[in-house]
Short mmCIF file of C-alpha atoms and ligand atoms in Angstrom, two decimals:
data_model
loop_
_atom_site.label_atom_id
_atom_site.label_comp_id
_atom_site.label_asym_id
_atom_site.label_seq_id
_atom_site.Cartn_x
_atom_site.Cartn_y
_atom_site.Cartn_z
CA MET A 23 -30.40 -14.95 -9.05
CA ARG A 24 -30.31 -12.74 -12.12
CA VAL A 25 -26.63 -11.97 -12.55
CA LEU A 26 -25.23 -9.51 -15.07
CA ILE A 27 -21.55 -9.94 -15.92
CA LEU A 28 -19.93 -6.88 -17.46
CA GLY A 29 -16.81 -7.89 -19.39
CA GLY A 30 -18.17 -11.42 -19.82
CA ASP A 31 -15.86 -12.25 -22.73
CA GLY A 32 -12.75 -11.73 -20.60
CA TYR A 33 -10.22 -13.99 -18.91
CA LEU A 34 -12.25 -13.88 -15.70
CA GLY A 35 -15.69 -12.89 -17.01
CA TRP A 36 -16.29 -15.91 -19.23
CA PRO A 37 -15.42 -18.60 -16.63
CA THR A 38 -17.50 -16.68 -14.08
CA ALA A 39 -20.46 -16.69 -16.45
CA MET A 40 -20.19 -20.45 -16.97
CA ALA A 41 -19.76 -21.17 -13.25
CA PHE A 42 -22.84 -19.11 -12.33
CA ALA A 43 -24.96 -20.54 -15.14
CA ALA A 44 -23.93 -24.06 -14.10
CA LYS A 45 -25.19 -23.28 -10.59
CA GLY A 46 -28.59 -22.38 -12.01
CA HIS A 47 -28.43 -18.57 -11.96
CA ASP A 48 -29.89 -16.54 -14.85
CA VAL A 49 -26.77 -15.11 -16.45
CA MET A 50 -26.39 -12.31 -18.96
CA VAL A 51 -22.96 -11.22 -20.24
CA LEU A 52 -22.20 -7.86 -21.79
CA ASP A 53 -18.92 -7.20 -23.59
CA SER A 54 -17.66 -4.77 -26.24
CA TYR A 55 -14.73 -6.98 -27.35
CA LEU A 56 -12.38 -4.16 -26.31
CA ARG A 57 -9.72 -6.66 -25.23
CA ARG A 58 -9.89 -8.55 -28.53
CA THR A 59 -9.61 -5.25 -30.42
CA ILE A 60 -6.59 -4.04 -28.40
CA ALA A 61 -4.99 -7.48 -28.68
CA MET A 62 -5.24 -7.30 -32.47
CA GLU A 63 -3.95 -3.73 -32.56
CA THR A 64 -0.93 -4.56 -30.40
CA ASN A 65 -0.14 -8.08 -31.70
CA SER A 66 -1.06 -9.55 -28.30
CA GLU A 67 -3.60 -12.22 -29.19
CA ALA A 68 -4.26 -14.94 -26.63
CA LEU A 69 -2.47 -18.28 -26.65
CA THR A 70 -5.78 -20.11 -26.75
CA PRO A 71 -8.17 -20.09 -29.72
CA ASN A 72 -11.25 -18.45 -28.21
CA PRO A 73 -14.45 -18.53 -30.24
CA ASN A 74 -16.58 -15.40 -29.92
CA LEU A 75 -19.08 -15.07 -27.08
CA GLY A 76 -22.12 -16.24 -29.04
CA ALA A 77 -20.27 -19.35 -30.21
CA ARG A 78 -18.95 -20.11 -26.71
CA ALA A 79 -22.41 -19.68 -25.21
CA SER A 80 -23.89 -22.15 -27.69
CA VAL A 81 -21.15 -24.74 -27.03
CA PHE A 82 -21.83 -24.33 -23.30
CA GLU A 83 -25.58 -24.73 -23.83
CA GLN A 84 -25.11 -27.87 -25.95
CA LEU A 85 -22.96 -29.42 -23.22
CA THR A 86 -24.96 -28.39 -20.15
CA GLY A 87 -28.43 -27.36 -21.27
CA LYS A 88 -27.79 -24.02 -19.49
CA LYS A 89 -28.25 -20.73 -21.28
CA ILE A 90 -25.98 -17.69 -21.07
CA GLU A 91 -27.53 -14.58 -22.63
CA VAL A 92 -25.04 -12.59 -24.68
CA VAL A 93 -25.13 -8.87 -25.43
CA ILE A 94 -22.36 -7.22 -27.43
CA GLY A 95 -22.24 -3.59 -26.33
CA ASP A 96 -20.25 -0.93 -24.56
CA CYS A 97 -20.66 -0.24 -20.83
CA ALA A 98 -19.25 3.22 -21.47
CA ASP A 99 -22.42 3.92 -23.52
CA TYR A 100 -25.21 4.76 -21.10
CA ARG A 101 -28.01 3.92 -23.57
CA THR A 102 -26.72 0.35 -23.80
CA MET A 103 -26.56 0.09 -20.03
CA THR A 104 -30.06 1.51 -19.62
CA THR A 105 -31.49 -1.04 -22.04
CA VAL A 106 -29.69 -3.94 -20.39
CA PHE A 107 -30.50 -2.96 -16.79
CA SER A 108 -34.13 -2.02 -17.45
CA GLN A 109 -34.83 -5.27 -19.32
CA PHE A 110 -32.76 -7.81 -17.40
CA LYS A 111 -33.20 -6.26 -13.93
CA PRO A 112 -30.09 -7.84 -12.39
CA GLU A 113 -29.99 -8.62 -8.67
CA ALA A 114 -26.19 -8.66 -8.80
CA VAL A 115 -23.81 -7.11 -11.32
CA ILE A 116 -20.21 -8.29 -11.55
CA HIS A 117 -18.17 -5.49 -13.06
CA TYR A 118 -15.06 -6.79 -14.85
CA ALA A 119 -15.43 -4.49 -17.88
CA GLU A 120 -12.26 -2.46 -17.86
CA GLN A 121 -9.08 -2.04 -19.87
CA PRO A 122 -6.84 -4.05 -17.48
CA SER A 123 -3.38 -3.73 -19.02
CA ALA A 124 -0.90 -1.50 -17.17
CA PRO A 125 1.57 -1.44 -20.12
CA TYR A 126 -1.19 -0.52 -22.58
CA SER A 127 -2.25 2.37 -20.34
CA MET A 128 1.36 3.64 -20.37
CA MET A 129 2.02 3.43 -24.14
CA ASN A 130 1.01 6.90 -25.32
CA PHE A 131 -1.68 9.59 -25.06
CA ASP A 132 -4.27 7.62 -27.05
CA THR A 133 -3.96 4.42 -25.04
CA ALA A 134 -3.99 6.36 -21.76
CA HIS A 135 -7.09 8.21 -22.93
CA VAL A 136 -8.87 4.99 -23.89
CA THR A 137 -8.04 3.46 -20.51
CA LEU A 138 -9.16 6.48 -18.50
CA ASN A 139 -12.40 7.06 -20.40
CA ASN A 140 -13.34 3.43 -20.73
CA ASN A 141 -12.74 2.46 -17.12
CA LEU A 142 -14.24 5.46 -15.41
CA ASN A 143 -17.24 5.66 -17.72
CA ALA A 144 -17.95 1.94 -17.38
CA THR A 145 -17.99 2.30 -13.59
CA PHE A 146 -19.93 5.57 -13.62
CA ASN A 147 -22.58 4.10 -15.94
CA THR A 148 -22.85 0.97 -13.81
CA ILE A 149 -23.53 3.11 -10.74
CA PHE A 150 -26.15 5.21 -12.55
CA ALA A 151 -27.84 2.24 -14.21
CA VAL A 152 -28.17 0.59 -10.80
CA MET A 153 -29.50 3.76 -9.16
CA GLU A 154 -31.98 4.36 -11.99
CA HIS A 155 -33.25 0.84 -12.69
CA THR A 156 -32.30 -1.61 -9.93
CA PRO A 157 -31.40 0.28 -6.72
CA GLU A 158 -31.20 -2.92 -4.63
CA CYS A 159 -28.76 -4.57 -7.05
CA HIS A 160 -25.42 -5.47 -5.46
CA ILE A 161 -22.44 -4.12 -7.43
CA ILE A 162 -19.44 -6.45 -7.22
CA LYS A 163 -16.56 -4.50 -8.68
CA LEU A 164 -13.11 -5.85 -9.48
CA GLY A 165 -10.46 -3.58 -8.09
CA THR A 166 -6.81 -4.53 -7.72
CA MET A 167 -4.24 -4.92 -4.96
CA GLY A 168 -2.18 -2.62 -7.19
CA GLU A 169 -4.32 0.27 -5.93
CA TYR A 170 -2.38 0.19 -2.66
CA GLY A 171 1.06 0.20 -4.30
CA THR A 172 3.95 -0.97 -2.13
CA PRO A 173 3.80 1.17 1.04
CA ASN A 174 6.27 0.77 3.86
CA ILE A 175 3.45 -0.10 6.30
CA ASP A 176 1.02 -3.04 6.44
CA ILE A 177 -1.66 -3.05 3.74
CA GLU A 178 -5.01 -3.27 5.50
CA GLU A 179 -8.27 -4.49 4.01
CA GLY A 180 -9.50 -1.30 2.39
CA TRP A 181 -9.63 1.05 5.34
CA LEU A 182 -7.23 2.66 7.78
CA GLU A 183 -7.97 4.17 11.16
CA ILE A 184 -5.94 7.33 11.56
CA GLU A 185 -5.18 9.22 14.74
CA HIS A 186 -4.39 12.88 14.11
CA LYS A 187 -3.85 15.53 16.76
CA GLY A 188 -5.54 13.37 19.36
CA ARG A 189 -8.62 12.53 17.23
CA LYS A 190 -9.45 9.35 15.30
CA ASP A 191 -11.35 8.61 12.07
CA LYS A 192 -11.50 5.83 9.47
CA PHE A 193 -10.58 6.52 5.84
CA LEU A 194 -10.00 4.61 2.63
CA TYR A 195 -6.49 3.16 2.91
CA PRO A 196 -4.05 5.54 1.12
CA ARG A 197 -3.56 4.47 -2.46
CA GLN A 198 -0.46 5.00 -4.62
CA ALA A 199 -0.77 3.14 -7.90
CA GLY A 200 2.11 2.43 -10.27
CA SER A 201 0.41 2.86 -13.67
CA LEU A 202 -2.45 4.82 -15.18
CA TYR A 203 -4.51 1.60 -15.36
CA HIS A 204 -4.08 1.06 -11.62
CA THR A 205 -4.88 4.72 -11.03
CA THR A 206 -8.22 4.32 -12.83
CA LYS A 207 -9.01 1.60 -10.29
CA VAL A 208 -8.20 4.02 -7.45
CA LEU A 209 -10.54 6.58 -9.03
CA ASP A 210 -13.24 3.89 -9.42
CA THR A 211 -13.02 3.11 -5.71
CA ASP A 212 -13.29 6.79 -4.78
CA MET A 213 -16.28 7.21 -7.08
CA LEU A 214 -18.04 4.13 -5.69
CA TRP A 215 -17.41 5.36 -2.15
CA PHE A 216 -18.95 8.73 -3.01
CA TYR A 217 -22.13 7.14 -4.43
CA VAL A 218 -22.37 4.72 -1.51
CA ARG A 219 -22.25 7.67 0.90
CA ALA A 220 -24.54 9.90 -1.12
CA TYR A 221 -27.14 7.41 -2.44
CA GLY A 222 -26.87 4.32 -0.27
CA ILE A 223 -26.05 1.84 -3.05
CA ARG A 224 -24.52 -1.52 -2.02
CA VAL A 225 -21.01 -2.27 -3.27
CA THR A 226 -18.29 -4.87 -2.81
CA ASP A 227 -14.91 -3.79 -4.19
CA LEU A 228 -12.61 -6.79 -4.56
CA MET A 229 -8.93 -5.80 -4.42
CA GLN A 230 -7.60 -8.67 -6.47
CA GLY A 231 -4.00 -9.74 -6.95
CA PRO A 232 -2.67 -11.18 -10.24
CA VAL A 233 -4.58 -14.31 -11.27
CA TYR A 234 -3.03 -17.43 -12.83
CA GLY A 235 -4.34 -20.58 -14.47
CA LEU A 236 -6.61 -21.68 -17.28
CA SER A 237 -8.50 -24.53 -15.74
CA THR A 238 -11.97 -24.33 -14.18
CA THR A 239 -14.63 -27.01 -13.83
CA GLU A 240 -16.60 -25.73 -16.82
CA ALA A 241 -13.61 -24.65 -18.96
CA ASP A 242 -12.25 -28.19 -18.71
CA MET A 243 -15.36 -29.60 -20.43
CA ASP A 244 -14.34 -28.46 -23.92
CA GLU A 245 -11.33 -26.72 -25.44
CA ARG A 246 -13.58 -24.03 -26.92
CA LEU A 247 -14.61 -22.95 -23.41
CA ILE A 248 -11.08 -22.19 -22.13
CA PRO A 249 -10.65 -18.59 -20.90
CA ASN A 250 -8.53 -16.33 -23.09
CA PHE A 251 -5.04 -16.99 -21.81
CA HIS A 252 -2.43 -14.32 -22.49
CA TYR A 253 1.35 -14.69 -22.31
CA ASP A 254 2.26 -11.41 -24.00
CA ASP A 255 3.75 -8.33 -22.32
CA ILE A 256 0.48 -6.40 -22.68
CA PHE A 257 -2.21 -8.65 -21.19
CA GLY A 258 -0.24 -11.56 -19.71
CA THR A 259 0.04 -11.67 -15.92
CA VAL A 260 3.48 -12.70 -14.66
CA MET A 261 2.80 -16.34 -13.75
CA ASN A 262 0.96 -17.01 -17.01
CA ARG A 263 3.88 -15.44 -18.90
CA PHE A 264 6.49 -17.53 -17.06
CA LEU A 265 4.59 -20.78 -17.64
CA THR A 266 4.35 -20.11 -21.37
CA GLN A 267 7.99 -19.03 -21.62
CA ALA A 268 9.02 -22.27 -19.88
CA VAL A 269 7.08 -24.32 -22.44
CA ALA A 270 8.51 -22.31 -25.37
CA GLY A 271 12.11 -22.67 -24.18
CA ILE A 272 12.43 -18.88 -23.75
CA PRO A 273 14.26 -17.72 -20.58
CA LEU A 274 11.78 -16.46 -17.98
CA THR A 275 11.85 -12.66 -18.14
CA VAL A 276 12.39 -11.41 -14.59
CA TYR A 277 12.01 -7.62 -14.60
CA GLY A 278 14.98 -6.09 -12.75
CA LYS A 279 15.95 -7.57 -9.39
CA GLY A 280 12.79 -9.68 -9.15
CA GLY A 281 12.04 -8.77 -5.55
CA GLN A 282 8.65 -7.30 -6.58
CA THR A 283 6.23 -9.04 -4.24
CA ARG A 284 2.47 -9.38 -4.69
CA GLY A 285 -0.49 -11.49 -3.55
CA TYR A 286 -1.59 -14.09 -6.14
CA LEU A 287 -4.56 -16.37 -6.65
CA ASN A 288 -5.72 -19.26 -8.78
CA ILE A 289 -8.52 -18.51 -11.30
CA THR A 290 -10.67 -21.10 -9.50
CA ASP A 291 -10.45 -18.96 -6.37
CA THR A 292 -11.46 -15.81 -8.27
CA LEU A 293 -14.71 -17.56 -9.19
CA LYS A 294 -15.22 -18.66 -5.60
CA CYS A 295 -14.53 -15.17 -4.19
CA VAL A 296 -17.05 -13.55 -6.52
CA ASP A 297 -19.57 -16.25 -5.63
CA LEU A 298 -19.00 -15.68 -1.89
CA ALA A 299 -19.37 -11.92 -2.32
CA MET A 300 -22.62 -12.44 -4.21
CA ASN A 301 -24.11 -14.84 -1.68
CA ASN A 302 -23.17 -12.55 1.22
CA PRO A 303 -24.07 -9.14 -0.20
CA ALA A 304 -22.94 -5.78 1.11
CA GLU A 305 -25.59 -3.79 2.96
CA SER A 306 -27.29 -0.77 1.40
CA GLY A 307 -24.99 2.18 2.07
CA GLN A 308 -21.94 -0.06 2.54
CA LEU A 309 -18.73 -0.10 0.53
CA ARG A 310 -17.23 -3.43 1.54
CA ILE A 311 -13.60 -3.87 0.50
CA LEU A 312 -12.06 -7.34 0.46
CA ASN A 313 -8.45 -8.10 -0.42
CA GLN A 314 -8.55 -10.98 -2.86
CA PHE A 315 -5.40 -13.10 -2.94
CA THR A 316 -4.34 -16.33 -1.29
CA GLU A 317 -0.51 -16.42 -1.35
CA VAL A 318 2.31 -13.92 -1.54
CA PHE A 319 5.31 -14.44 -3.84
CA SER A 320 8.15 -12.37 -5.23
CA VAL A 321 8.82 -12.55 -8.97
CA ASN A 322 12.03 -14.47 -8.20
CA GLU A 323 10.09 -17.03 -6.17
CA LEU A 324 7.65 -17.55 -9.05
CA ALA A 325 10.52 -17.98 -11.50
CA GLU A 326 12.22 -20.51 -9.19
CA LYS A 327 8.98 -22.46 -8.84
CA VAL A 328 8.38 -22.66 -12.58
CA LYS A 329 12.03 -23.61 -13.15
CA ARG A 330 11.98 -26.37 -10.52
CA VAL A 331 8.78 -27.96 -11.78
CA GLY A 332 9.60 -27.38 -15.45
CA ASP A 333 13.06 -28.93 -15.10
CA HIS A 334 11.50 -31.92 -13.39
CA MET A 335 9.34 -32.31 -16.50
CA GLY A 336 12.41 -32.10 -18.76
CA LEU A 337 11.87 -28.54 -19.97
CA ASN A 338 15.34 -27.18 -19.03
CA VAL A 339 14.00 -23.79 -17.92
CA GLN A 340 16.33 -20.75 -17.95
CA VAL A 341 15.73 -17.57 -15.95
CA LYS A 342 17.05 -14.21 -17.12
CA SER A 343 16.88 -10.81 -15.47
CA ILE A 344 16.14 -8.05 -17.98
CA ASP A 345 15.93 -4.26 -17.56
CA ASN A 346 12.73 -3.42 -15.77
CA PRO A 347 10.39 -1.65 -18.21
CA ARG A 348 8.31 -0.35 -15.29
CA LYS A 349 9.01 2.21 -12.59
CA GLU A 350 8.49 0.21 -9.43
CA ARG A 351 10.31 -0.85 -6.27
CA GLU A 352 12.26 -4.02 -6.90
CA GLU A 353 12.94 -4.70 -3.22
CA HIS A 354 10.35 -3.67 -0.68
CA ARG A 355 8.28 -4.64 2.33
CA TYR A 356 4.99 -6.37 1.50
CA VAL A 357 2.69 -7.28 4.34
CA ALA A 358 -0.89 -7.35 3.10
CA HIS A 359 -3.88 -8.56 5.10
CA SER A 360 -6.81 -10.51 3.72
CA THR A 361 -9.20 -12.13 6.16
CA GLY A 362 -12.64 -11.10 4.84
CA LEU A 363 -12.94 -13.73 2.10
CA MET A 364 -11.62 -16.51 4.36
CA GLU A 365 -14.25 -15.53 6.92
CA LEU A 366 -16.88 -15.86 4.20
CA GLY A 367 -15.63 -19.40 3.51
CA LEU A 368 -12.86 -19.25 0.91
CA LYS A 369 -10.72 -22.41 0.87
CA PRO A 370 -7.67 -21.48 -1.21
CA HIS A 371 -6.32 -23.59 -4.05
CA LEU A 372 -2.61 -23.05 -3.50
CA MET A 373 0.15 -22.98 -6.09
CA THR A 374 1.54 -26.45 -5.39
CA ASP A 375 4.04 -28.14 -7.70
CA GLU A 376 1.18 -30.33 -8.98
CA VAL A 377 -0.82 -27.23 -9.91
CA VAL A 378 2.18 -25.73 -11.72
CA ALA A 379 2.79 -29.02 -13.56
CA GLY A 380 -0.89 -29.19 -14.53
CA MET A 381 -0.74 -25.70 -16.04
CA LEU A 382 2.49 -26.50 -17.94
CA ASN A 383 0.89 -29.64 -19.36
CA LYS A 384 -2.15 -27.68 -20.57
CA ILE A 385 -0.01 -24.98 -22.16
CA MET A 386 2.09 -27.61 -23.97
CA LYS A 387 -0.95 -28.40 -26.11
CA TYR A 388 -0.72 -24.88 -27.53
CA LYS A 389 3.06 -24.79 -27.94
CA ASP A 390 2.81 -24.28 -31.70
CA ARG A 391 0.81 -21.09 -31.18
CA ILE A 392 3.45 -19.37 -29.04
CA ASP A 393 4.90 -16.35 -30.84
CA PRO A 394 8.26 -15.29 -29.31
CA ALA A 395 7.71 -11.75 -30.67
CA LYS A 396 5.02 -11.28 -28.01
CA VAL A 397 7.24 -12.07 -25.05
CA MET A 398 9.71 -9.20 -24.47
CA PRO A 399 8.39 -5.95 -22.99
CA ARG A 400 7.49 -3.43 -25.69
CA VAL A 401 6.30 -0.60 -23.43
CA LEU A 402 8.70 1.36 -21.23
CA TRP A 403 7.52 3.57 -18.36
CA PRO A 404 8.89 7.11 -19.01
N1 NAD B 19 -6.57 -10.94 -14.43
C1 NAD B 19 -5.99 -10.46 -13.34
O1 NAD B 19 -4.95 -10.95 -12.88
C2 NAD B 19 -6.61 -9.31 -12.60
C3 NAD B 19 -6.03 -8.91 -11.37
C4 NAD B 19 -6.62 -7.86 -10.67
C5 NAD B 19 -7.75 -7.24 -11.18
N2 NAD B 19 -8.29 -7.64 -12.37
C6 NAD B 19 -9.49 -6.95 -12.85
O2 NAD B 19 -10.48 -7.91 -13.18
C7 NAD B 19 -11.23 -7.47 -14.30
C8 NAD B 19 -11.22 -8.55 -15.37
O3 NAD B 19 -9.87 -8.78 -15.75
P1 NAD B 19 -9.51 -9.81 -16.89
O4 NAD B 19 -8.15 -10.31 -16.63
O5 NAD B 19 -10.63 -10.77 -17.09
O6 NAD B 19 -9.41 -8.82 -18.15
P2 NAD B 19 -9.95 -9.03 -19.65
O7 NAD B 19 -9.42 -7.90 -20.45
O8 NAD B 19 -9.67 -10.41 -20.12
O9 NAD B 19 -11.53 -8.87 -19.44
C9 NAD B 19 -12.18 -7.63 -19.41
C10 NAD B 19 -13.32 -7.71 -20.41
O10 NAD B 19 -14.06 -6.50 -20.35
C11 NAD B 19 -14.36 -6.09 -21.66
N3 NAD B 19 -14.57 -4.64 -21.63
C12 NAD B 19 -13.68 -3.68 -21.31
N4 NAD B 19 -14.26 -2.47 -21.38
C13 NAD B 19 -15.55 -2.68 -21.72
C14 NAD B 19 -16.66 -1.83 -21.95
N5 NAD B 19 -16.57 -0.51 -21.85
N6 NAD B 19 -17.85 -2.39 -22.26
C15 NAD B 19 -17.98 -3.73 -22.37
N7 NAD B 19 -16.96 -4.59 -22.21
C16 NAD B 19 -15.76 -4.06 -21.87
C17 NAD B 19 -13.18 -6.53 -22.50
O11 NAD B 19 -13.51 -6.65 -23.87
C18 NAD B 19 -12.81 -7.85 -21.84
O12 NAD B 19 -13.47 -8.94 -22.46
C19 NAD B 19 -10.62 -6.16 -14.76
O13 NAD B 19 -11.37 -5.10 -14.24
C20 NAD B 19 -9.25 -6.19 -14.14
O14 NAD B 19 -8.80 -4.89 -13.88
C21 NAD B 19 -7.74 -8.67 -13.09
#
């Protein structure tokens, strides 16, 4: 298939591009380097030395003989999208191209504005480019489990049947996000649902939980192919932060009471989920929503896991609760359902002690690059 990956320089985009190219798909990646720019501006560069996209694509081609076409450009610019869609004619587009940091979106007016404009325009332009140039193209959009928030009822897979005054109808599950970033994802979903209803496009919206890990089949071939792995307070997801803190000998920073509970998944499973969604496309006129996580943990449970495995490896891991920089529930009910991806064939890679030890061992190679100044939260919710 011809697969276009928006945000193909990212933590998830680059390994997806390699995995699809390795399978024999024609892959094009488009990225504006927004994450690299924000990382430089906020002193949040990745732990791993990541060559630019062109350089990574040529390393990958030397090793595998497979080509990944690279375009540096902005999805929020419709002319760029028109050129890419009209020339490449993708059959599937994987849309990762958003500003994904909740803290960054909460820093100040300018960062909120960048997040809002970038994310909504990237999604809007993707929808229009598909409608104008490739109406059969399947849009696979990365949403987040954070769209649902932490409601006091079960989190269903995208939709909720509601009975009101004796009548029933099905609606998008109510969404209550905890940051502006997460709110842009809610708005994306609403916008996609409108264009699905109005124009019959085909869309899969993957409500993904926080991802961990830095190892995939292709990334393991060469150090220069490793996904950009962040441990900072801006881009680092909690498990990746804890693993790096354990290696650096910095106490694991549990925000508040640590009862915040979410659904997590291994980066290998992200690639598999996107692959399953692509091989089993949504119908025309369907917004298919799949909850994408494999295991549920509280922050305290993650910290305990990293401590247990790290101590076993001689790391002497400390855990420290710090004031929560975010406004969020620290103790709450969390019952979230996810059956769609399992039904499509997902076989989860769970967070076993061996997996945790493997990640710690990989991170140890980069110990000298860990900058403690990037660890403590620098952005407070108002
Ligand atoms: N990593 C996670 O744990 C996680 C969890 C849930 C959802 N997601 C979602 O998955 C997607 C990918 O996340 P990630 O962790 O790989 O983030 P990332 O920041 O590493 O990757 C996103 C990429 O998109 C690019 N980009 C952003 N705006 C762009 C634009 N307008 N034009 C072109 N390129 C643009 C960035 O430069 C970056 O390379 C995001 O949409 C994110 O919201 C990620």
